[in-house]
Structures are given as structure tokens and as C-alpha cells.
Short mmCIF file of C-alpha atoms in Angstrom, two decimals:
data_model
loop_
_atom_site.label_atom_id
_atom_site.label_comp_id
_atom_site.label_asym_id
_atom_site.label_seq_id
_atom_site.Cartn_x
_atom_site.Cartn_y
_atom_site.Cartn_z
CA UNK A 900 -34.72 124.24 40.00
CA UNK A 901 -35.64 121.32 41.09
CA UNK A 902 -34.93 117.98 38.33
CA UNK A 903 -37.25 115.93 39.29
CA UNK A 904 -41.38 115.98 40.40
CA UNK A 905 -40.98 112.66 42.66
CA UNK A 906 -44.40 112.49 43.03
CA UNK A 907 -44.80 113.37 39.21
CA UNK A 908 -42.22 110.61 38.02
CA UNK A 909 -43.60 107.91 40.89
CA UNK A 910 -47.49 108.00 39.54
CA UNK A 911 -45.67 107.46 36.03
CA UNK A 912 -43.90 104.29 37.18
CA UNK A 913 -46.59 103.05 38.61
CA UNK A 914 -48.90 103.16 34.94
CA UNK A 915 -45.66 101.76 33.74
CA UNK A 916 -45.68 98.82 35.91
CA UNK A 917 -49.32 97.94 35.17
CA UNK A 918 -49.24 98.05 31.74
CA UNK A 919 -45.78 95.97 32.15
CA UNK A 920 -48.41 93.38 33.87
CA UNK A 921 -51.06 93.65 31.57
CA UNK A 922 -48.62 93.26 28.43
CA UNK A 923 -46.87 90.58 29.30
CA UNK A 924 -49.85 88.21 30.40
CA UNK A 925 -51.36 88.46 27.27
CA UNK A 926 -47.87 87.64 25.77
CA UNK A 927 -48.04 84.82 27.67
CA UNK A 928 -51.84 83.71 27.01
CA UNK A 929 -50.94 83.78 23.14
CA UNK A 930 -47.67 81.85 23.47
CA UNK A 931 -49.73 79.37 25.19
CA UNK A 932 -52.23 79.11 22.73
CA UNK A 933 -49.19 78.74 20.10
CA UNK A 934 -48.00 75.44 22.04
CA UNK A 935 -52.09 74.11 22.08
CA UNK A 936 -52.00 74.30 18.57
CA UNK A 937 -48.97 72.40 17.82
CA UNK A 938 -50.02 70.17 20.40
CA UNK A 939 -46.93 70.59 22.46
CA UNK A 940 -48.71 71.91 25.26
CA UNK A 941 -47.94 70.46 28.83
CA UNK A 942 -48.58 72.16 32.32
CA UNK A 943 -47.64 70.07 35.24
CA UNK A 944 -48.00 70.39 38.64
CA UNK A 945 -45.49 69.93 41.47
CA UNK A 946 -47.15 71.31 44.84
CA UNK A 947 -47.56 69.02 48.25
CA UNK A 948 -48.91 70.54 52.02
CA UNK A 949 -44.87 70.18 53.18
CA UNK A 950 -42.25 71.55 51.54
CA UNK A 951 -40.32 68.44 49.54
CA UNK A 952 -37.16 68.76 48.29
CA UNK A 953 -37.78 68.71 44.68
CA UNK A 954 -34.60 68.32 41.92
CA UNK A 955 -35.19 70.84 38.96
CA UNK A 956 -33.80 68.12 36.13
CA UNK A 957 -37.18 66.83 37.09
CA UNK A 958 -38.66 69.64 35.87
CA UNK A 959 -38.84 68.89 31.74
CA UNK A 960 -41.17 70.85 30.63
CA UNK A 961 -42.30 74.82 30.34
CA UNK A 962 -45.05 76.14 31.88
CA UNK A 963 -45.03 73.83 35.28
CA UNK A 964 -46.54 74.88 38.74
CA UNK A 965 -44.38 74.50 41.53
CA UNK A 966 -45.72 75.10 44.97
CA UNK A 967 -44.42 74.49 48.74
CA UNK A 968 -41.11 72.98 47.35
CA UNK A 969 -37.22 73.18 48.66
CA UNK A 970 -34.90 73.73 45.56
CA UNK A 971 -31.24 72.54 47.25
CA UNK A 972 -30.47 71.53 50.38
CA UNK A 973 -33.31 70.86 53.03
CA UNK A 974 -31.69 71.10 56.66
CA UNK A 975 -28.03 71.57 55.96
CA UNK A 976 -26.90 75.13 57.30
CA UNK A 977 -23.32 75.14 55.88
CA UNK A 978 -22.57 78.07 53.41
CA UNK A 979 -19.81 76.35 51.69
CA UNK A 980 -22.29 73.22 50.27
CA UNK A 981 -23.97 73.99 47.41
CA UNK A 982 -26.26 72.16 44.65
CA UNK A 983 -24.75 73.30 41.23
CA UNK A 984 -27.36 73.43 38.32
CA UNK A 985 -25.93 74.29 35.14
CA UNK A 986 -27.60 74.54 31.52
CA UNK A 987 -31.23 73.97 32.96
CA UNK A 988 -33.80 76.29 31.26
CA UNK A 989 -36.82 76.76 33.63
CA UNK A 990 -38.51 79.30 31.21
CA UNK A 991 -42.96 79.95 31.90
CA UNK A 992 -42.94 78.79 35.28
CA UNK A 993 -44.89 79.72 38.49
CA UNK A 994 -42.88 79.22 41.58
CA UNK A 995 -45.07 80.14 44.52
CA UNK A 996 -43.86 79.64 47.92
CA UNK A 997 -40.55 77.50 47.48
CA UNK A 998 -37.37 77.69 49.08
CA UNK A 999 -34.33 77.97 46.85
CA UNK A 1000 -31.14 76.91 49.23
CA UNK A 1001 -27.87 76.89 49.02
CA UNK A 1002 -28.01 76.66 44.93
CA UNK A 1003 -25.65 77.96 42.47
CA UNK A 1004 -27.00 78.14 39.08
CA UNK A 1005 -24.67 78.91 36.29
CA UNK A 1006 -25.74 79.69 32.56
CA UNK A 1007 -29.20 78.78 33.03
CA UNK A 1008 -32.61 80.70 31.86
CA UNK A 1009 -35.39 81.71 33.83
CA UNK A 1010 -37.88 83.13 30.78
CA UNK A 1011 -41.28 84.44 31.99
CA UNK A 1012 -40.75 82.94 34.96
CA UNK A 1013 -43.20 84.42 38.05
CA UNK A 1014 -41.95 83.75 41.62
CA UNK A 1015 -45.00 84.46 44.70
CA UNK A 1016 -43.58 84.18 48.36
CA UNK A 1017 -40.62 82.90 47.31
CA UNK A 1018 -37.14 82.83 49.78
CA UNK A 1019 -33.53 82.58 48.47
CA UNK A 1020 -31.22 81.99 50.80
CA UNK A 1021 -27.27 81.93 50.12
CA UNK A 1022 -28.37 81.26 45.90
CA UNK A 1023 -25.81 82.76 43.36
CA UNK A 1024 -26.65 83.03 39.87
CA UNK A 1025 -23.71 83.39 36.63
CA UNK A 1026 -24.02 83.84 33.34
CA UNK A 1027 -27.93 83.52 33.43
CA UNK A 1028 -30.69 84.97 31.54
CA UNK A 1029 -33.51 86.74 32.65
CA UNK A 1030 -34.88 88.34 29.52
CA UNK A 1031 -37.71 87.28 27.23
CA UNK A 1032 -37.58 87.87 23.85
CA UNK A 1033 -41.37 87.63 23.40
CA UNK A 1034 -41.69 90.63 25.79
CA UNK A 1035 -42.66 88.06 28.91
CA UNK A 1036 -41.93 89.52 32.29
CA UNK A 1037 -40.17 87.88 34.79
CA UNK A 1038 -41.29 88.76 37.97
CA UNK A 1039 -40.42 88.61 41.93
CA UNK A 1040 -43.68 89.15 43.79
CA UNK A 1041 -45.63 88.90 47.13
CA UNK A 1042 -42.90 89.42 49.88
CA UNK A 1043 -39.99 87.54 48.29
CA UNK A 1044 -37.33 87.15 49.94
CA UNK A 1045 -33.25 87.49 48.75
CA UNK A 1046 -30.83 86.81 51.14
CA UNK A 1047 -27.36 86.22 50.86
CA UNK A 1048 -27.51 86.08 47.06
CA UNK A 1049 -25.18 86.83 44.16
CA UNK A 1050 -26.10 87.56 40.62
CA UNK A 1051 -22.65 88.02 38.33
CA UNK A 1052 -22.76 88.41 34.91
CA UNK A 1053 -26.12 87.99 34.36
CA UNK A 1054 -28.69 89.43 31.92
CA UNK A 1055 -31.35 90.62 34.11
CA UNK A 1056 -33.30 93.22 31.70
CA UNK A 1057 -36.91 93.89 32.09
CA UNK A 1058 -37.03 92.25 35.51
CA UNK A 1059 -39.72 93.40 37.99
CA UNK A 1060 -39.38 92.84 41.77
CA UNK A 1061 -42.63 94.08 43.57
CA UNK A 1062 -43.26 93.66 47.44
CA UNK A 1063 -39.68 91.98 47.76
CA UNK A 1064 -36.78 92.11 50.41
CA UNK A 1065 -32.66 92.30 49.76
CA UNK A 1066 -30.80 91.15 52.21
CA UNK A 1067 -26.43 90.93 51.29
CA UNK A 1068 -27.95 90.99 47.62
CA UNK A 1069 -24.42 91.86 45.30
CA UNK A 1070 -24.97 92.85 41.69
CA UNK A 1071 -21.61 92.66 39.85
CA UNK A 1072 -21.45 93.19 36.06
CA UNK A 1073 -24.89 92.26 35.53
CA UNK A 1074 -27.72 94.00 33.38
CA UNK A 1075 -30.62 95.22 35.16
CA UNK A 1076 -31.76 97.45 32.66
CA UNK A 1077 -35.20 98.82 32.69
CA UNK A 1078 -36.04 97.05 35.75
CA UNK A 1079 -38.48 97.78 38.19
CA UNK A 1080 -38.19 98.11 42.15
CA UNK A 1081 -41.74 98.30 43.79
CA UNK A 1082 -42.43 98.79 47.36
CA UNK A 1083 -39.44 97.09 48.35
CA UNK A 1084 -37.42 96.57 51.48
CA UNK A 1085 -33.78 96.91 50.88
CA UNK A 1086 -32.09 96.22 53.86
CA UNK A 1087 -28.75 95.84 52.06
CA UNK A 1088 -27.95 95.77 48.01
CA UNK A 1089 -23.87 96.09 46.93
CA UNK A 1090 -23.65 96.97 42.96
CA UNK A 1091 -20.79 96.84 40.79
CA UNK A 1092 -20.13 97.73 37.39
CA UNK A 1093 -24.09 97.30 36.22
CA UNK A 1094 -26.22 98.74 33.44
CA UNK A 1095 -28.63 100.24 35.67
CA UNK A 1096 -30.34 102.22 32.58
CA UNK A 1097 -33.89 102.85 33.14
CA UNK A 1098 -33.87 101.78 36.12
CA UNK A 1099 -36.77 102.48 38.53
CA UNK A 1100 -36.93 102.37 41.90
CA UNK A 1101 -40.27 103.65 43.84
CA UNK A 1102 -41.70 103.16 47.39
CA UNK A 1103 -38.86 101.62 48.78
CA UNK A 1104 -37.23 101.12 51.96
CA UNK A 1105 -33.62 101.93 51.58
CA UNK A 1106 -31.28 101.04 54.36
CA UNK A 1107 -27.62 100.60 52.59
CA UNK A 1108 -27.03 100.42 48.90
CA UNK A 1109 -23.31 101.08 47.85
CA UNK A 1110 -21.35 100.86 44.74
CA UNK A 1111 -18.22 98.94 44.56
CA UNK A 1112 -17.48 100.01 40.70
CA UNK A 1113 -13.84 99.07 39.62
CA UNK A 1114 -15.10 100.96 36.42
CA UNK A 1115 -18.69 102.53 36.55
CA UNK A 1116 -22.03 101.74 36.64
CA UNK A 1117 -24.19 102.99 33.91
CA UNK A 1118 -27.25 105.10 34.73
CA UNK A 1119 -29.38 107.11 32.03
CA UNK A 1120 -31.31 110.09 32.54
CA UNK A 1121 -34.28 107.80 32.57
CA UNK A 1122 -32.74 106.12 35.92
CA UNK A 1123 -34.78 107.35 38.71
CA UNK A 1124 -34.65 106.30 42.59
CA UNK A 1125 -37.66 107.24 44.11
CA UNK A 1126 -37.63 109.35 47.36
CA UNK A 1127 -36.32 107.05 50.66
CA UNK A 1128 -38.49 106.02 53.12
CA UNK A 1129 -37.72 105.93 56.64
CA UNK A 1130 -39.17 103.27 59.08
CA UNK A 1131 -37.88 105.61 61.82
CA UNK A 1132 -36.34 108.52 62.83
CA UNK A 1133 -33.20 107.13 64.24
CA UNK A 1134 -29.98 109.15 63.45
CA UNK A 1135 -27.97 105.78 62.29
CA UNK A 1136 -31.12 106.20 59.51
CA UNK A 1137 -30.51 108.99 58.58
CA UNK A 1138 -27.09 108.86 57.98
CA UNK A 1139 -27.60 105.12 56.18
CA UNK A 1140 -29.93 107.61 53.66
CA UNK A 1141 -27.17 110.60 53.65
CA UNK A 1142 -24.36 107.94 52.26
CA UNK A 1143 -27.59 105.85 50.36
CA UNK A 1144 -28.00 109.55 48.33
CA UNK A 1145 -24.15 110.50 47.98
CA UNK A 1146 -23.30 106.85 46.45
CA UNK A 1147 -26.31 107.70 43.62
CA UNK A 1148 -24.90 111.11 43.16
CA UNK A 1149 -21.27 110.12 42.23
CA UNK A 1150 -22.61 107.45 40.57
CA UNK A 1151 -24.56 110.03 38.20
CA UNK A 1152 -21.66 112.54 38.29
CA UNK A 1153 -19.43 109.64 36.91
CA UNK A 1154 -22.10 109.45 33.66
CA UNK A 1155 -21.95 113.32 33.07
CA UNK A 1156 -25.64 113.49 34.22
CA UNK A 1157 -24.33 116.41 36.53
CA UNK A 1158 -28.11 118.12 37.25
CA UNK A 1159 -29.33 114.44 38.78
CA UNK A 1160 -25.80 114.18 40.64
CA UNK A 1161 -27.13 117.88 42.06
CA UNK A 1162 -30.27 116.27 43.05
CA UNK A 1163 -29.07 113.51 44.95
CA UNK A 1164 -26.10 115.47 46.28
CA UNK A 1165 -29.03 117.95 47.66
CA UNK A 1166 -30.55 115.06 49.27
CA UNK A 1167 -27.77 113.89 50.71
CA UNK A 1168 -27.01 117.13 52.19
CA UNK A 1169 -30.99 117.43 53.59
CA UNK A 1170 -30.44 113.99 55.23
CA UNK A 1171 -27.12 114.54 56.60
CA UNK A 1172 -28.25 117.52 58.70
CA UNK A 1173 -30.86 115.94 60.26
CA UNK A 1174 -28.26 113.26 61.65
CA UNK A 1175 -26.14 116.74 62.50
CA UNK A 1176 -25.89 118.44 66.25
CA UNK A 1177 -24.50 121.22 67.33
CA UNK A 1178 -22.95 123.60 65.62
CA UNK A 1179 -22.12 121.04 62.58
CA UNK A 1180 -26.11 121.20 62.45
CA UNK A 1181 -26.15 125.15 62.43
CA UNK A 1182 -23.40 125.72 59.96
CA UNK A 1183 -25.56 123.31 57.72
CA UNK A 1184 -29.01 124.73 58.33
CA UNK A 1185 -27.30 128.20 57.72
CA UNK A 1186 -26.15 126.74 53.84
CA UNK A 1187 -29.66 124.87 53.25
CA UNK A 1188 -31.29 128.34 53.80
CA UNK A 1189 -28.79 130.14 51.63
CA UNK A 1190 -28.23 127.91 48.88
CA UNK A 1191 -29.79 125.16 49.22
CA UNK A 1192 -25.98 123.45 49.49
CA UNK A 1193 -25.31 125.25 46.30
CA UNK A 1194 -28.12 122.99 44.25
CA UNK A 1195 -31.26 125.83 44.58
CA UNK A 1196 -30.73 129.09 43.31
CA UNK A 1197 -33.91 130.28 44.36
CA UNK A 1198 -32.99 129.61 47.91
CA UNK A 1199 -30.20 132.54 47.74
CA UNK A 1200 -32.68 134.58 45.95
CA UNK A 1201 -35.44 134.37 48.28
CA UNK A 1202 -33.15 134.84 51.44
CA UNK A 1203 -31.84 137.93 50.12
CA UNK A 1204 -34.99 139.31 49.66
CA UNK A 1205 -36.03 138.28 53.55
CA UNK A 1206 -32.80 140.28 54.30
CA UNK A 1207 -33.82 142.86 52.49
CA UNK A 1208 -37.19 143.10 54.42
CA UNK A 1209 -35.86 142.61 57.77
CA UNK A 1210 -33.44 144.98 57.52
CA UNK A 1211 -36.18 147.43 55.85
CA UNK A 1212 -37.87 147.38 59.53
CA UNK A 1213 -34.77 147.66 61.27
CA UNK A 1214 -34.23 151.42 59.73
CA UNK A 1215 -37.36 152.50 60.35
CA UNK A 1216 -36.92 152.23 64.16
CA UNK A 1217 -33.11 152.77 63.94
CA UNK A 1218 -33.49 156.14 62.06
CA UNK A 1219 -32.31 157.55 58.21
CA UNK A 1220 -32.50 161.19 57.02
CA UNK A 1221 -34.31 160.97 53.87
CA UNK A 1222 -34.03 165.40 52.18
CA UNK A 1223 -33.63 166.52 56.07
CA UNK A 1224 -36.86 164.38 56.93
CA UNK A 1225 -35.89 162.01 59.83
CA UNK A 1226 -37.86 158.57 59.85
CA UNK A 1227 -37.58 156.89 63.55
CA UNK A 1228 -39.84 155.18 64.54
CA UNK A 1229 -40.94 153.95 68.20
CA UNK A 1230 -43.56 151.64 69.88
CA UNK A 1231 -45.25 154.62 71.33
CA UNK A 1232 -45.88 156.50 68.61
CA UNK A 1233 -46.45 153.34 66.10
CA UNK A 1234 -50.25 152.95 66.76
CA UNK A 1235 -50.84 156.21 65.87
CA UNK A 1236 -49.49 156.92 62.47
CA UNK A 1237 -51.71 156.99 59.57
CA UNK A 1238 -51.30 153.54 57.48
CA UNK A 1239 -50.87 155.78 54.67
CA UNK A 1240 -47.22 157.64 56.22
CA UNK A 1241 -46.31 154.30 57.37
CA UNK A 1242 -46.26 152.21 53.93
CA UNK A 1243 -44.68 155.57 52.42
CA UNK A 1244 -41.89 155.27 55.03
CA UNK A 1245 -41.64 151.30 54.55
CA UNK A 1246 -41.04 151.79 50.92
CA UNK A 1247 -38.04 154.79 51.27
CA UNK A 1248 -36.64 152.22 54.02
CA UNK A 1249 -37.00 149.24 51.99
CA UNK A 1250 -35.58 151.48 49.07
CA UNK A 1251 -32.46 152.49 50.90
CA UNK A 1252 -32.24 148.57 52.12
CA UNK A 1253 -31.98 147.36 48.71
CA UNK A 1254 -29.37 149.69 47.53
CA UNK A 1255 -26.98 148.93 50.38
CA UNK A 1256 -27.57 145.03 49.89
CA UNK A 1257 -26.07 145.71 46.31
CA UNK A 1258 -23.78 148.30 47.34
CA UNK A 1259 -24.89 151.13 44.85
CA UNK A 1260 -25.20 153.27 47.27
CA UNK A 1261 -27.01 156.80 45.48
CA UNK A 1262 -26.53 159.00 48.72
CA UNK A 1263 -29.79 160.40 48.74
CA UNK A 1264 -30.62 158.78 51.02
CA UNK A 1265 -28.20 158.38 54.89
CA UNK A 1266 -28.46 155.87 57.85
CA UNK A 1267 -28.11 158.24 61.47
CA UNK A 1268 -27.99 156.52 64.72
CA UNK A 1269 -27.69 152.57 65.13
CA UNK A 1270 -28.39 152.51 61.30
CA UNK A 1271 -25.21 153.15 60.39
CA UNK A 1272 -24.10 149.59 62.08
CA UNK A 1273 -26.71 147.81 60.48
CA UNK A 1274 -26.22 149.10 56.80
CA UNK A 1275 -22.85 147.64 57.37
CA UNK A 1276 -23.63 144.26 58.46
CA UNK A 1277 -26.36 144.62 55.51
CA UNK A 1278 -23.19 145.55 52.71
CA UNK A 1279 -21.65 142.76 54.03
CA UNK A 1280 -24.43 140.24 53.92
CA UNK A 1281 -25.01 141.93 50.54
CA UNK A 1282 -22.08 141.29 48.76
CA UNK A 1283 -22.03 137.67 50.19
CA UNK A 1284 -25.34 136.35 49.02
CA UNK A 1285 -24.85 138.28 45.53
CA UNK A 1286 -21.84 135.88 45.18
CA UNK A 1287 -23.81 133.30 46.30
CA UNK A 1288 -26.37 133.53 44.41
CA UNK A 1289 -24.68 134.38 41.15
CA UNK A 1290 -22.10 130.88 41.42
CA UNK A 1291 -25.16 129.15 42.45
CA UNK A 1292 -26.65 130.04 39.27
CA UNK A 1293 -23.82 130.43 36.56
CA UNK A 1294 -23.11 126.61 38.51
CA UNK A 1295 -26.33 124.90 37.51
CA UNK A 1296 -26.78 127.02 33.96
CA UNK A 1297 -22.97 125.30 33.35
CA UNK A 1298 -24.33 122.15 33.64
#
């Protein structure tokens, strides 16, 4: 019972993010061709071999090219300096490998804007817009890079980030609805109180991402975070992905969507016991067979039916009296039954199994011998996985 086909959803995405791309370039091409025929059309240039420091205020006009250039401060390595830009819109532009350092930009807009190759280092952006209303992407591409950044309050909709990596990236109270995460590399995202509705994340690298909600984040049943990719199997990984999976589960749990909690709780519970040893491991492999950690019906059903089976083999070499017949089988003699007795025999033995899993018990049927253990161990297995498989169910019908 599975709520999601990963693989299903991720090929979706994907046609979703093209068409994204192919949508909003032609948006653009026509609101160029709007400006050329009011004749208020300028594209400028900014690019140089070494990166200048370049001051944005410079920048008066839409639709610029800016290339190899240092938004901020050049050399100076002090966190606590910072260029302030407020009020600047910086809407059509093509940033392609600049440096933006050491910037705080407040209540500016950054329309349509495209950035290639692009680093931010220690930038924080308030009370800025993202969104287009003429449906023109803005878009992080070609191994950007975010470090040390803060976005608060900020209206981040429709946002693609493709080929980039987060490095101390915090979200707080910010809108990043309907935005997609593309072959990323998030080595560490914090998110607080965000509109993460429609939200996509696929073939990403996931290292830490944690809420910090004083309220809650919203998430939609059209969220989806994509299956996380390890870059190896160290146990510190897999535990970064166990508490990566249970922050997305209560963060779905905390929006009612309790079947996608389930999912990522599952997950969680997958990665956790591969970071496991010992006996913690065992106890947990023992409930992933069972249950599936109480998120996979089936799992209950299909292990009682393996019990079942076992035990069905068991009495035929342990002995039952079936109307004064005696079934015992033996190595010696096993070789040179008839097939035909033998699947007769398997079926009264896997008969009689089945009733003493569910403890009805008819009595035409009686273990002898060592059979008489095992049918108890079976009653007891029985009425345990019945349980277990019945709150497993009535608990994901519920929901």
C-alpha cells in the first residue's frame, strides 16, 4: 500500500520541468518583442575576462547580461560587512558566472531572472520577490552555488533550482510554492514556517534538511521529495537520511496528510536499520518483515502465509494422525514416495497449519510427537501476526 510510484511521480516532474522551460522562454521571447515595439527595448552587456566588482544601481535597465562579475565585496572575508541593496528591481536578467558576496538585499525583485554558475556566499534576501506575473521562470542553473544564505519573508513561487548546491541555506517564512529541486546537492537546508505546496524535489543529494517551525510548514498532497540519494554507504549517512525522512514525516503528519507521513515514517524506519547493529538491528529487521513498521499491510500478510508454509513442512516430518493415518515423514523414505501421496499429505499438513495459525482448531485433525510443540509456537505466532496484521490494516484504512 504503497502512496507513492517514485519512479512514476519522478518521470512526471521531469515533463513538468521541461515544459516549465519551454513555457517560460517563449513568455519571455514575446515580452521582448512587446518592448521592440514600443521601442523601449535595451539589452546591455556587462561581462570582462576577470571578475570586476560591478555596483547593481548601475544596472538601469531589464534584460542586461552580466558575466564574470563580483556583486559586494571583492576580498573582504568578514561576515559582519555587508553591501545593503534595497528597492533595486533586477527583473529579465542573465547572470552567468558572478559572485554575489556578502550582500543583503531587502525588498527587491528578481523577475525572470536566470542565474548559470553562479556562487552566493553569506547573501540574505527579505521581503523580495521572485515571482513573475507573466508566467517567466526564474531559474538557478549549472552548478550554482548557495552558501551561507538567508531568504526571510520572501515570495519565492515558481522558482526552479536545477544542478545547484545548499550549503547553511535557512528558509524562514518564505513561499516556495511550486518550486522545483533538480539534481541537487543539499549538503545542508534549515526551513521554517514555509509554504512548501507543490513542492518538488527529485534526484537530489540530501545530507541534512530540518524544520525549525514555531508554527508549521505547509505541504500539500502534491508535495513530493523524491527518493534520497546516497554518495556512500557510511552509517553517519544513513542516519543524516533516517532524521532527513522523520523531519518530512512530522512535517506531513502536522498537515493531516497522515498516508504521506506513513511513507516517510517507513523510510525513515528502512534507513535507520541500516545505521542499526546488533540486536537494535534484529529487533528492527524482525518489524520490517512483519509489518513493514506498521506502514505495509501486505508485509504481515505475506509473512503469515511463509509461516504457514514452513510450519506445513515441519508436520510432515514431525508427525499428525489424520482418521488413524499417521503422516511422518523421513529423509530415507522421502525419495521414494509417489509425488502424488506427497502433495496429498502437503495439503492435510498445510490444512491443519492454517487452522492452528487462526486458532479454530476442528479436531479432525491431531499433532503426535514433536508436533505438538510446534503447533504451539505456531498458535502463538498465530494470534500475534493476526493482531498484527488486522491494526496494521484497520490503521492505514483509518487514515
Amino acid at each position: 500500500m504503497q502512496v507513492y510510484d517514485f519512479e512514476k511521480n519522478r518521470n512526471k516532474i521531469s515533463l513538468e520541468l521541461e515544459e516549465r522551460y519551454i513555457k517560460s522562454k517563449g513568455k519571455l521571447e514575446e515580452l521582448k518583442d512587446y518592448y521592440k515595439n514600443i521601442g523601449d527595448f535595451k539589452e546591455k552587456k556587462y561581462s570582462g575576462s576577470d571578475k570586476e566588482v560591478i555596483d547593481l544601481e548601475d544596472i538601469k535597465d531589464n534584460f542586461s547580461y552580466i558575466e564574470n562579475k563580483i556583486i559586494g565585496i571583492k576580498d573582504l572575508k568578514s561576515e559582519h560587512i555587508h553591501i545593503s541593496i534595497c528597492n533595486k528591481n533586477l527583473d529579465y536578467n542573465e547572470f552567468v558566472n558572478c559572485s554575489f558576496n556578502n550582500v543583503k538585499f531587502e525588498n527587491c525583485t528578481f523577475h525572470g531572472n536566470i542565474f548559470y554558475n553562479c556562487v552566493f556566499d553569506n547573501v540574505s534576501f527579505s521581503y523580495c520577490n521572485f515571482e513573475d506575473e507573466q508566467g517567466i521562470i526564474t531559474s538557478f542553473e549549472n552548478n550554482c552555488l548557495l552558501k551561507n544564505c538567508s531568504f526571510y519573508k520572501n515570495n519565492m513561487k515558481n522558482i526552479i533550482f536545477n544542478l545547484v548546491k545548499f550549503n547553511g541555506v535557512k528558509f524562514a517564512l518564505t513561499s516556495l510554492k511550486n518550486n522545483i529541486l533538480s539534481k541537487c546537492i543539499i549538503d545542508e537546508i534549515t526551513i521554517a514556517d514555509c509554504d512548501l505546496k507543490s513542492m518538488k524535489i527529485i534526484k537530489t543529494n540530501i545530507n541534512i534538511l530540518r524544520f525549525e517551525d514555531e508554527f508549521t510548514s505547509k505541504v500539500d498532497e502534491n508535495t513530493f521529495f523524491d527518493l534520497l540519494r546516497l554518495k556512500n554507504r557510511k552509517k553517519n549517512n544513513y542516519e543524516n537520511i533516517f532524521k532527513t525522512y522523520k523531519n518530512i514525516s512530522v512535517v506531513f503528519e502536522k498537515n493531516g496528510l497522515f498516508s504521506f507521513s506513513g511513507e516517510y515514517y517507513y523510510l525513515a524506519k528502512c534507513a535507520e536499520r541500516k545505521a542499526l547493529k546488533g540486536l537494535e538491528k534484529f529487533k528492527s529487521t524482525i518489524f520490517y518483515y512483519i509489518c513493514g513498521y506498521g506502514e505495509r499491510p501486505t508485509f504481515a500478510l505475506i509473512s503469515s502465509l511463509e509461516i504457514v508454509l514452513i510450519f506445513s513442512i515441519i508436520y510432515m516430518f514431525s508427525g499428525l494422525c489424520i482418521n488413524e493415518r499417521i503422516i511422518h515423514y523421513n529423509l530415507n523414505i522421502l525419495f521414494y514416495l509417489p509425488r502424488k501421496l506427497m502433495y496429498v499429505d502437503f495439503i492435510d499438513c498445510f490444512y491443519f497449519s492454517l487452522v492452528t495459525f487462526t486458532s479454530v482448531g476442528y479436531g479432525d485433525i491431531f499433532p503426535i510427537g514433536y508436533s505438538v510443540l510446534f503447533s504451539c509456537i505456531e498458535m502463538i505466532l498465530g494470534v500475534t501476526m493476526v493482531g498484527v496484521w488486522t491494526a496494521t490494516l484497520a490503521r492505514k484504512i483509518t487514515r
